[in-house]
Tab-separated table of C-alpha atoms and ligand atoms in Angstrom:
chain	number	residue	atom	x	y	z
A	1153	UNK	CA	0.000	0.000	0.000
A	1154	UNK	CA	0.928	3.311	-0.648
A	1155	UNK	CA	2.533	5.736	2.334
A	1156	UNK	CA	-0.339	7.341	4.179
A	1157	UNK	CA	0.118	9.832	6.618
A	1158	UNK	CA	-2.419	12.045	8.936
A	1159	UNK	CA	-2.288	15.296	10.221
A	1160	UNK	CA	-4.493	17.674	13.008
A	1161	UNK	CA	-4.788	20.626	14.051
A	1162	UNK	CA	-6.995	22.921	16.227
A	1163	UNK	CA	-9.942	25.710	15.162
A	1164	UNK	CA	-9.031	29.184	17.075
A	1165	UNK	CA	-11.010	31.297	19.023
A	1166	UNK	CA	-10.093	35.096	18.770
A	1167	UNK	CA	-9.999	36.837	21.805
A	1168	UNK	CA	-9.710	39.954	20.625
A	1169	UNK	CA	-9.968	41.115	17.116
A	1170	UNK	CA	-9.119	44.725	16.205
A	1171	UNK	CA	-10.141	45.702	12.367
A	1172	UNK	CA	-8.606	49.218	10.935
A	1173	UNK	CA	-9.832	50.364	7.563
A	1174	UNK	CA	-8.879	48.515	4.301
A	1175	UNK	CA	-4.955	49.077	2.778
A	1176	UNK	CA	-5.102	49.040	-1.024
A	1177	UNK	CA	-5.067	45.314	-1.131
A	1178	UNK	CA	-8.081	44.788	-0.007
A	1179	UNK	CA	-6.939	43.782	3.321
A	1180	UNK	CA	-8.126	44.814	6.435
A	1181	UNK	CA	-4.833	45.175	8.633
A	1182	UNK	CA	-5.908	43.681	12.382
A	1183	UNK	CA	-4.474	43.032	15.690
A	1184	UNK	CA	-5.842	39.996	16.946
A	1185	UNK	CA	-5.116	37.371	19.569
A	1186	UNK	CA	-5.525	33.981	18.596
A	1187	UNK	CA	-6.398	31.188	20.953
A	1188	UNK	CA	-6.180	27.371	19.686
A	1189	UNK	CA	-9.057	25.195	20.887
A	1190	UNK	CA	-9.988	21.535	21.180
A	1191	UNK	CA	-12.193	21.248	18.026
A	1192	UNK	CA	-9.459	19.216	15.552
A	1193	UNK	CA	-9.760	18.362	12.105
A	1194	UNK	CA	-7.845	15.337	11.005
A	1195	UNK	CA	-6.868	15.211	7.006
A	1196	UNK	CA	-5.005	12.377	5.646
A	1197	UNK	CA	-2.975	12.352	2.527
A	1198	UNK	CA	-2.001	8.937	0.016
A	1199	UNK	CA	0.018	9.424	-2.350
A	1200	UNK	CA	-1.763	8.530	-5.864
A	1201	UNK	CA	-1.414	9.533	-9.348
A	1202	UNK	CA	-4.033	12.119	-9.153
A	1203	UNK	CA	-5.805	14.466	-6.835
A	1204	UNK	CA	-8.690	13.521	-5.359
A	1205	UNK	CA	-10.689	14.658	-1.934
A	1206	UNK	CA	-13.351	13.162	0.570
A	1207	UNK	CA	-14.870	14.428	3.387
A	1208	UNK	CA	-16.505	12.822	6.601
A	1209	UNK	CA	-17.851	13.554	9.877
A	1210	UNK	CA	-19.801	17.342	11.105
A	1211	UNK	CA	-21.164	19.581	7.815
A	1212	UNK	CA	-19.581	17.149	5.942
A	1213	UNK	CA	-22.320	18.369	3.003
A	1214	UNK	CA	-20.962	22.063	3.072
A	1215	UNK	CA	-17.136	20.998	2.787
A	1216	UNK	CA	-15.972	21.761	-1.240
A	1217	UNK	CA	-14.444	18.419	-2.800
A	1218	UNK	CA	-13.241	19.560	-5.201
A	1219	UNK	CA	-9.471	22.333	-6.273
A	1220	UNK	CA	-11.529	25.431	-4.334
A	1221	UNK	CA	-10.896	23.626	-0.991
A	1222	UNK	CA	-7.907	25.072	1.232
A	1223	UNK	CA	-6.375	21.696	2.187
A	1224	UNK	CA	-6.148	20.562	-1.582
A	1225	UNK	CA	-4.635	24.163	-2.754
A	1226	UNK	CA	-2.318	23.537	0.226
A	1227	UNK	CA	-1.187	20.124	-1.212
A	1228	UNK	CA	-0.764	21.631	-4.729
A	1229	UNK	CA	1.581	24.382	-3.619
A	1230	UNK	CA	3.876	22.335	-1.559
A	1231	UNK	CA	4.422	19.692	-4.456
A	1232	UNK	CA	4.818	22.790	-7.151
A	1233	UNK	CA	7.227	24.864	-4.401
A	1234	UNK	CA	9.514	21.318	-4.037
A	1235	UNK	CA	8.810	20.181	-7.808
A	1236	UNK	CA	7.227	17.276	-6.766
A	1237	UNK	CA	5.309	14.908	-9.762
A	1238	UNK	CA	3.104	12.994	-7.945
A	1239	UNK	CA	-0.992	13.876	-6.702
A	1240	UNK	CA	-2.388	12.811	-3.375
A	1241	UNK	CA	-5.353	11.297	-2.232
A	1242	UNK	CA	-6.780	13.846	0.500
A	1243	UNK	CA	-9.396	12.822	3.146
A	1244	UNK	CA	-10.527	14.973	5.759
A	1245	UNK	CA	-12.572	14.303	8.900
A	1246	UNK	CA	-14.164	17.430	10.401
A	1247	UNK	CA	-15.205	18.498	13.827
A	1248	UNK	CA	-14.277	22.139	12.908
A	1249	UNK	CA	-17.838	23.999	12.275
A	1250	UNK	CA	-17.542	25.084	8.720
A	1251	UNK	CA	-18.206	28.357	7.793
A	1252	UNK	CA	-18.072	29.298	11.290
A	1253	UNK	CA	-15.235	31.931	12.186
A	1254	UNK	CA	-13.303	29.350	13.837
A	1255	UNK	CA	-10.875	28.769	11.203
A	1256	UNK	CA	-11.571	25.417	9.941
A	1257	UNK	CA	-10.700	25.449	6.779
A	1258	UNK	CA	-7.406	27.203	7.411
A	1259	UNK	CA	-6.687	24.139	10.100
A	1260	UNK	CA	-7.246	21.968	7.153
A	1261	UNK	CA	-4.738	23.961	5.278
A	1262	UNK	CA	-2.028	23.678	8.187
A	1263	UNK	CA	-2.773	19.761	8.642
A	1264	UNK	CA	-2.302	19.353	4.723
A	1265	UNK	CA	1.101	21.150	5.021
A	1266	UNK	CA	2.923	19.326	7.747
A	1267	UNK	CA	1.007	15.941	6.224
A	1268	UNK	CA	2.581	16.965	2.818
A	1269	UNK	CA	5.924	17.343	4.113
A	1270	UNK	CA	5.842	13.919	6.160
A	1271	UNK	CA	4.539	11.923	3.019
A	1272	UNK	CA	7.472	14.009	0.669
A	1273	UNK	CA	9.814	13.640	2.871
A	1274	UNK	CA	10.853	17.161	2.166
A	1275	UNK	CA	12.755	18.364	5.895
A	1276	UNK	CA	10.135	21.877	5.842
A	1277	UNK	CA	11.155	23.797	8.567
A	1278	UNK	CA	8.483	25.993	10.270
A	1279	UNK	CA	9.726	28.991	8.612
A	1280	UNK	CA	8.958	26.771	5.194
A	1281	UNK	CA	5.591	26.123	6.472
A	1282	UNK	CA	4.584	29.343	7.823
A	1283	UNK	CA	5.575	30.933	4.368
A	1284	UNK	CA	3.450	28.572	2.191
A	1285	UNK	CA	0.656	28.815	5.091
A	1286	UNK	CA	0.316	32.914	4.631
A	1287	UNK	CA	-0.496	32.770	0.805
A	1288	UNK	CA	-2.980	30.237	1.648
A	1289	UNK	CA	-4.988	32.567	4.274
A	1290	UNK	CA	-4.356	34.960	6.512
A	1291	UNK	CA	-5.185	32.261	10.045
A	1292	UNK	CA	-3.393	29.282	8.224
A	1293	UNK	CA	0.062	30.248	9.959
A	1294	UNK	CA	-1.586	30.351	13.488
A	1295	UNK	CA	-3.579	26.595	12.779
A	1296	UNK	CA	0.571	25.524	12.644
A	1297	UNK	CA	1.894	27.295	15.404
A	1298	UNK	CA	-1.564	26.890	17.954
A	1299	UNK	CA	-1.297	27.763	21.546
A	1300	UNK	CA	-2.098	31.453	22.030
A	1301	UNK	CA	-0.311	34.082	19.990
A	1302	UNK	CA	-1.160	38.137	18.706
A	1303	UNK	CA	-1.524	38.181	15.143
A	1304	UNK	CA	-0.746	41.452	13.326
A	1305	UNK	CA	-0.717	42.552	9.467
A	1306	UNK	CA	-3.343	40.400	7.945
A	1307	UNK	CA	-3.213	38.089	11.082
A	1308	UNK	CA	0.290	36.203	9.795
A	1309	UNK	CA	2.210	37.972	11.869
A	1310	UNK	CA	2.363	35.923	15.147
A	1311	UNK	CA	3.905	36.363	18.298
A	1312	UNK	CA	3.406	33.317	21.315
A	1313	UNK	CA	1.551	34.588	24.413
A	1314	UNK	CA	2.753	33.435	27.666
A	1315	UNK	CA	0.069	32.524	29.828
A	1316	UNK	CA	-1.219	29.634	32.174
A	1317	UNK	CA	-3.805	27.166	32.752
A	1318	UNK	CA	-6.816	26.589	30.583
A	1319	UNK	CA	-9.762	28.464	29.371
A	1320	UNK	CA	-13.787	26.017	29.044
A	1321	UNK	CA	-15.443	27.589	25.647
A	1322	UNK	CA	-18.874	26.511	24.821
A	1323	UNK	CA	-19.729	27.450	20.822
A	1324	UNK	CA	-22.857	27.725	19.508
A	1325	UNK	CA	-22.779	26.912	15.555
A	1326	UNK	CA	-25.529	28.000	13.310
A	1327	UNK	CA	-27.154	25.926	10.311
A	1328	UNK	CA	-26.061	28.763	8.064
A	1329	UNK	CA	-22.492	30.133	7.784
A	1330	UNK	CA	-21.296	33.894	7.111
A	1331	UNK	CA	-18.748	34.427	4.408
A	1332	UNK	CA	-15.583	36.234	5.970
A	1333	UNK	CA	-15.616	38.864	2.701
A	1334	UNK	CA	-19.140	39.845	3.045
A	1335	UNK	CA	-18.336	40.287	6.775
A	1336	UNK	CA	-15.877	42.329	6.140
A	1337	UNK	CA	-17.507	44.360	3.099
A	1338	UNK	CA	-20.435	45.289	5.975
A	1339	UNK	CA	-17.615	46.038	8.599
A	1340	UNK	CA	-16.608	48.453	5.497
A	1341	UNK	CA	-20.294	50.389	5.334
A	1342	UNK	CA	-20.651	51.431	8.463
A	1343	UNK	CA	-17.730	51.334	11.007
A	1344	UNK	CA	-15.612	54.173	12.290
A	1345	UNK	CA	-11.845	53.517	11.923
A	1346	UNK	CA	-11.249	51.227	14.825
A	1347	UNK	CA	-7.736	51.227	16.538
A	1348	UNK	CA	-4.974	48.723	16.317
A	1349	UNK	CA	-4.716	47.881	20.377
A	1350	UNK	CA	-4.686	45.208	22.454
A	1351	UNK	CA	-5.739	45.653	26.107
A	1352	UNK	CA	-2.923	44.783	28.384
A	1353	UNK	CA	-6.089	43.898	30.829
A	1354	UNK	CA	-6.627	40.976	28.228
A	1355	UNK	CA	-2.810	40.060	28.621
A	1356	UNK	CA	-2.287	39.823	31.922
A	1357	UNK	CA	-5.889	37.694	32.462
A	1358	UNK	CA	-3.659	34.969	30.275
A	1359	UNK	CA	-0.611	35.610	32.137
A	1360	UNK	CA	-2.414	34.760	35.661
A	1361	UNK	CA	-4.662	32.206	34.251
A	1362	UNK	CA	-7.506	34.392	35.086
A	1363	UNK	CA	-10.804	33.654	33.249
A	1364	UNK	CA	-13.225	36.325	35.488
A	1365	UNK	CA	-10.679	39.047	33.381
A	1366	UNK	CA	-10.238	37.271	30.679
A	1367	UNK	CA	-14.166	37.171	29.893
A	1368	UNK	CA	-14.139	40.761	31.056
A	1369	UNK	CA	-11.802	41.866	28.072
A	1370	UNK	CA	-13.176	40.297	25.191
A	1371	UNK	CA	-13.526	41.770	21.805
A	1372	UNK	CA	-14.483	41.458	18.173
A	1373	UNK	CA	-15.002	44.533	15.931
A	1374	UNK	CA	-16.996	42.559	13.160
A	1375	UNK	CA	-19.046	41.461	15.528
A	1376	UNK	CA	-21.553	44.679	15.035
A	1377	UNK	CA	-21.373	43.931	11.444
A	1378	UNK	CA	-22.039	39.842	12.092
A	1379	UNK	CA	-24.826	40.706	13.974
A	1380	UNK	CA	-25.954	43.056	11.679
A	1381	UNK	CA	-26.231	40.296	8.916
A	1382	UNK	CA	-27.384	37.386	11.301
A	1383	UNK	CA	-29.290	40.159	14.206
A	1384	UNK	CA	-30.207	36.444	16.008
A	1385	UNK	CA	-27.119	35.899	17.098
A	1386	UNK	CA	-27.187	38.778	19.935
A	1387	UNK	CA	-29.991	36.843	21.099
A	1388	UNK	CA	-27.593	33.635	21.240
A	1389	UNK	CA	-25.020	36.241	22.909
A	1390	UNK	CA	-27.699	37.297	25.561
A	1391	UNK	CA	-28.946	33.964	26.599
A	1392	UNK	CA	-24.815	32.839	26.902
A	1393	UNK	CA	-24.788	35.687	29.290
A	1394	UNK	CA	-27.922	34.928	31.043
A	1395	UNK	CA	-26.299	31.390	31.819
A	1396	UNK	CA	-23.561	32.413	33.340
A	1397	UNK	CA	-21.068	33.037	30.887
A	1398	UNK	CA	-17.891	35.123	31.938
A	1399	UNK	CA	-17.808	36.635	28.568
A	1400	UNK	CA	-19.321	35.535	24.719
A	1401	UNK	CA	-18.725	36.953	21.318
A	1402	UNK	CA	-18.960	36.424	17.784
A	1403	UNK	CA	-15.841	34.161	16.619
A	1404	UNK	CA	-14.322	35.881	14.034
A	1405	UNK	CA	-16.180	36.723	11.132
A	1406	UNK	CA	-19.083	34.070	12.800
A	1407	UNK	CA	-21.689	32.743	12.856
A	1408	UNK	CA	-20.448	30.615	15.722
A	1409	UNK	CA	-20.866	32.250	19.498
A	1410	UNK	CA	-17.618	31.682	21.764
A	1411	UNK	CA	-18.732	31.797	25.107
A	1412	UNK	CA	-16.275	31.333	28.198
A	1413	UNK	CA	-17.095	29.609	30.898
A	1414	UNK	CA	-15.369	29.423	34.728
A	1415	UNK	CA	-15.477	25.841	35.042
A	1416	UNK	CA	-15.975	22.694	33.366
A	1417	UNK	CA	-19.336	22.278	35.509
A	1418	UNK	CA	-20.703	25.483	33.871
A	1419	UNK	CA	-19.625	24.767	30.500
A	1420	UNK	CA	-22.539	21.898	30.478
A	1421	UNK	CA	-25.188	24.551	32.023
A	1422	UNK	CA	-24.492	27.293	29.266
A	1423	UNK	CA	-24.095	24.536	26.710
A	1424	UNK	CA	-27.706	23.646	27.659
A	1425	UNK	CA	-28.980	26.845	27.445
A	1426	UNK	CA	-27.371	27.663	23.728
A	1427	UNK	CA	-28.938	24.599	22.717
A	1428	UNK	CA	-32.331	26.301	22.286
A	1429	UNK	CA	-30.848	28.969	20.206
A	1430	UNK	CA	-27.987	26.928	18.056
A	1431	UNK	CA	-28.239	25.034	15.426
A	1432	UNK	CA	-25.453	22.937	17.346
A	1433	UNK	CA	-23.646	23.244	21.051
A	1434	UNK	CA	-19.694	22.283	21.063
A	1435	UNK	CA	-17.294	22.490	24.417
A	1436	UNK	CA	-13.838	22.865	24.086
A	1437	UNK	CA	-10.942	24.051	26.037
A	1438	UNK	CA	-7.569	25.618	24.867
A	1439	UNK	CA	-4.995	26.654	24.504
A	1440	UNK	CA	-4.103	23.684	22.870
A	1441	UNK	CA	-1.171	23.211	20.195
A	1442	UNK	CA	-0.916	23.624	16.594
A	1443	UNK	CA	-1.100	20.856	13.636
A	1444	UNK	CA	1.068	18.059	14.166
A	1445	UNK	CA	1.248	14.517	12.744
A	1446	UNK	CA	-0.682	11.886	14.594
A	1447	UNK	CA	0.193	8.798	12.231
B	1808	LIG	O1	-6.818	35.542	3.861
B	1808	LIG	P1	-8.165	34.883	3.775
B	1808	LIG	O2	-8.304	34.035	2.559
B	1808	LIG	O3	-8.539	34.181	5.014
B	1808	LIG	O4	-9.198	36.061	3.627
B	1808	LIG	C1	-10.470	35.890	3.051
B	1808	LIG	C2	-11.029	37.251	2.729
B	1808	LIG	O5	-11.336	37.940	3.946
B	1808	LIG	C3	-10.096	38.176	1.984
B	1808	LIG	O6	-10.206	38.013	0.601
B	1808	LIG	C4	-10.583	39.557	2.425
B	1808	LIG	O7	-11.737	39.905	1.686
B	1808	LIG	C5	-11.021	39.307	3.839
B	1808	LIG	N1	-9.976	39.661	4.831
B	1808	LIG	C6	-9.696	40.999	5.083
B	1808	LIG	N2	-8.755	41.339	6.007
B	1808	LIG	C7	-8.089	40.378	6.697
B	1808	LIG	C8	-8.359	39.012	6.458
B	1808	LIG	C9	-9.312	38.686	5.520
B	1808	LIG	O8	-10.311	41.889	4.476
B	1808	LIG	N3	-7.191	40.739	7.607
């Protein structure tokens, strides 16, 4: 049989998102801080004479199969960047929400990359991978390096956090996803130039562990313009407060709700709660670490 190798990594979180106004490519500049999370996709590559991809497990029906999907661009621009002849049979298994500002697709990405350079044999070092992961998106780079780390520029700019211990997230998917452009575009109509900060509040709640601050400090500029094209989800927002929550916001671009929670216990009685307003209730914790091989 031919060599077959497997790959995961994480779907992020951000706990803060700053958005400035658009630079002339298009791209909103942000300063963001990225937290990895225990929601892992898994894709595994075979080498094979031509490409080919399959999807199983959550929204399985809403994953492309086809050259538009991250994971098989990601495959196709490590062979042409090594000049490698050979195609590779890609499978991925989802747990990611698609669609959901948490990143899934660009996970996919990352998990194709460090698969692609196991099945190659082709000695990548990080710097290799983070290069090939920015022209692939602008969160690939952070689904490689995980943990928790400030993104700048487009978000491919990453710096590690220190902090301790670990955060409970409950997130509440919806059945229909938001597209990160159009997110954007409304950001674009109606909001005042934001700044470019990130609370040192928000940085020391990581440093000490501290999820009371930490859900204090929470932020997400395209939220207002999320909520704007889905208005339901401040409902799902209100009701994760109502339960308890320490803090919730839009993940992202969204749909999904990330809602932090002080213990494991109350993860379960705000995940009960969001289940009359999701379309689907997932608990997680993080930080966890970045794609890696797992066989
Ligand atoms: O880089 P990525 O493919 O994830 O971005 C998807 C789209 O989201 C971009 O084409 C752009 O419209 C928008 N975007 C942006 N500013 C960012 C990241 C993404 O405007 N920092």
């Amino acid at each position: 049989m031919r060599k077959r190798i497997t790959a995961r990594a994480p779907g992020k979180v951000n706990l803060s998102l700053a958005v400035a106004a658009a630079g002339a490519d298009g791209y909103h500049p942000i300063a963001t801080v990225f937290q990895a999370i225990s929601l892992f996709d898994d894709v595994t590559l075979q080498a094979a004479d031509e490409f080919s991809l399959t999807v199983s497990g959550d929204d399985e029906a809403m994953v492309p199969d086809d050259a538009s999907n991250l994971a098989w661009q990601a495959v196709e621009l490590v062979a042409a960047e090594y000049g490698i002849d050979e195609a590779a049979a890609i499978h991925i298994h989802k747990t990611i929400p698609v669609a959901g500002g948490m990143a899934g697709g660009s996970a996919d990405a990352a998990a194709a990359i460090v698969a692609a350079d196991e099945l190659w044999d082709l000695g990548m070092t990080p710097a290799d991978m983070h290069r090939l992961a920015a022209q692939l998106g602008s969160d690939v780079p952070f689904a490689l390096t995980g943990h928790t780390a400030i993104g700048l520029g487009r978000g491919t700019e990453l710096t590690q956090v220190l902090g301790r211990g670990t955060f409970h997230w409950v997130f509440a998917t919806q059945g229909f996803g938001l597209s990160t452009p159009e997110v954007f575009g409304e950001f674009d109509a109606a909001e005042r130039e934001q700044e470019l900060t990130i609370e040192d509040d928000l940085l020391a709640a990581l440093r000490a562990g501290d999820p009371l601050s930490l859900g204090k400090t929470l932020r997400n500029d395209l939220q207002p313009a999320a909520i704007r094209l889905a208005p339901a989800l401040a409902d799902t927002i209100a009701v994760a407060h109502e339960a308890g929550a320490l803090g919730a916001v839009v993940s992202g671009s969204g749909p999904t709700v990330a809602a932090l929670a002080l213990s494991n216990a109350d993860c379960l009685r705000i995940a009960s709660a969001l289940d009359k307003v999701a379309d689907r209730v997932l608990t997680a914790h993080g930080p966890v670490a970045g794609a890696r091989l797992v066989s």
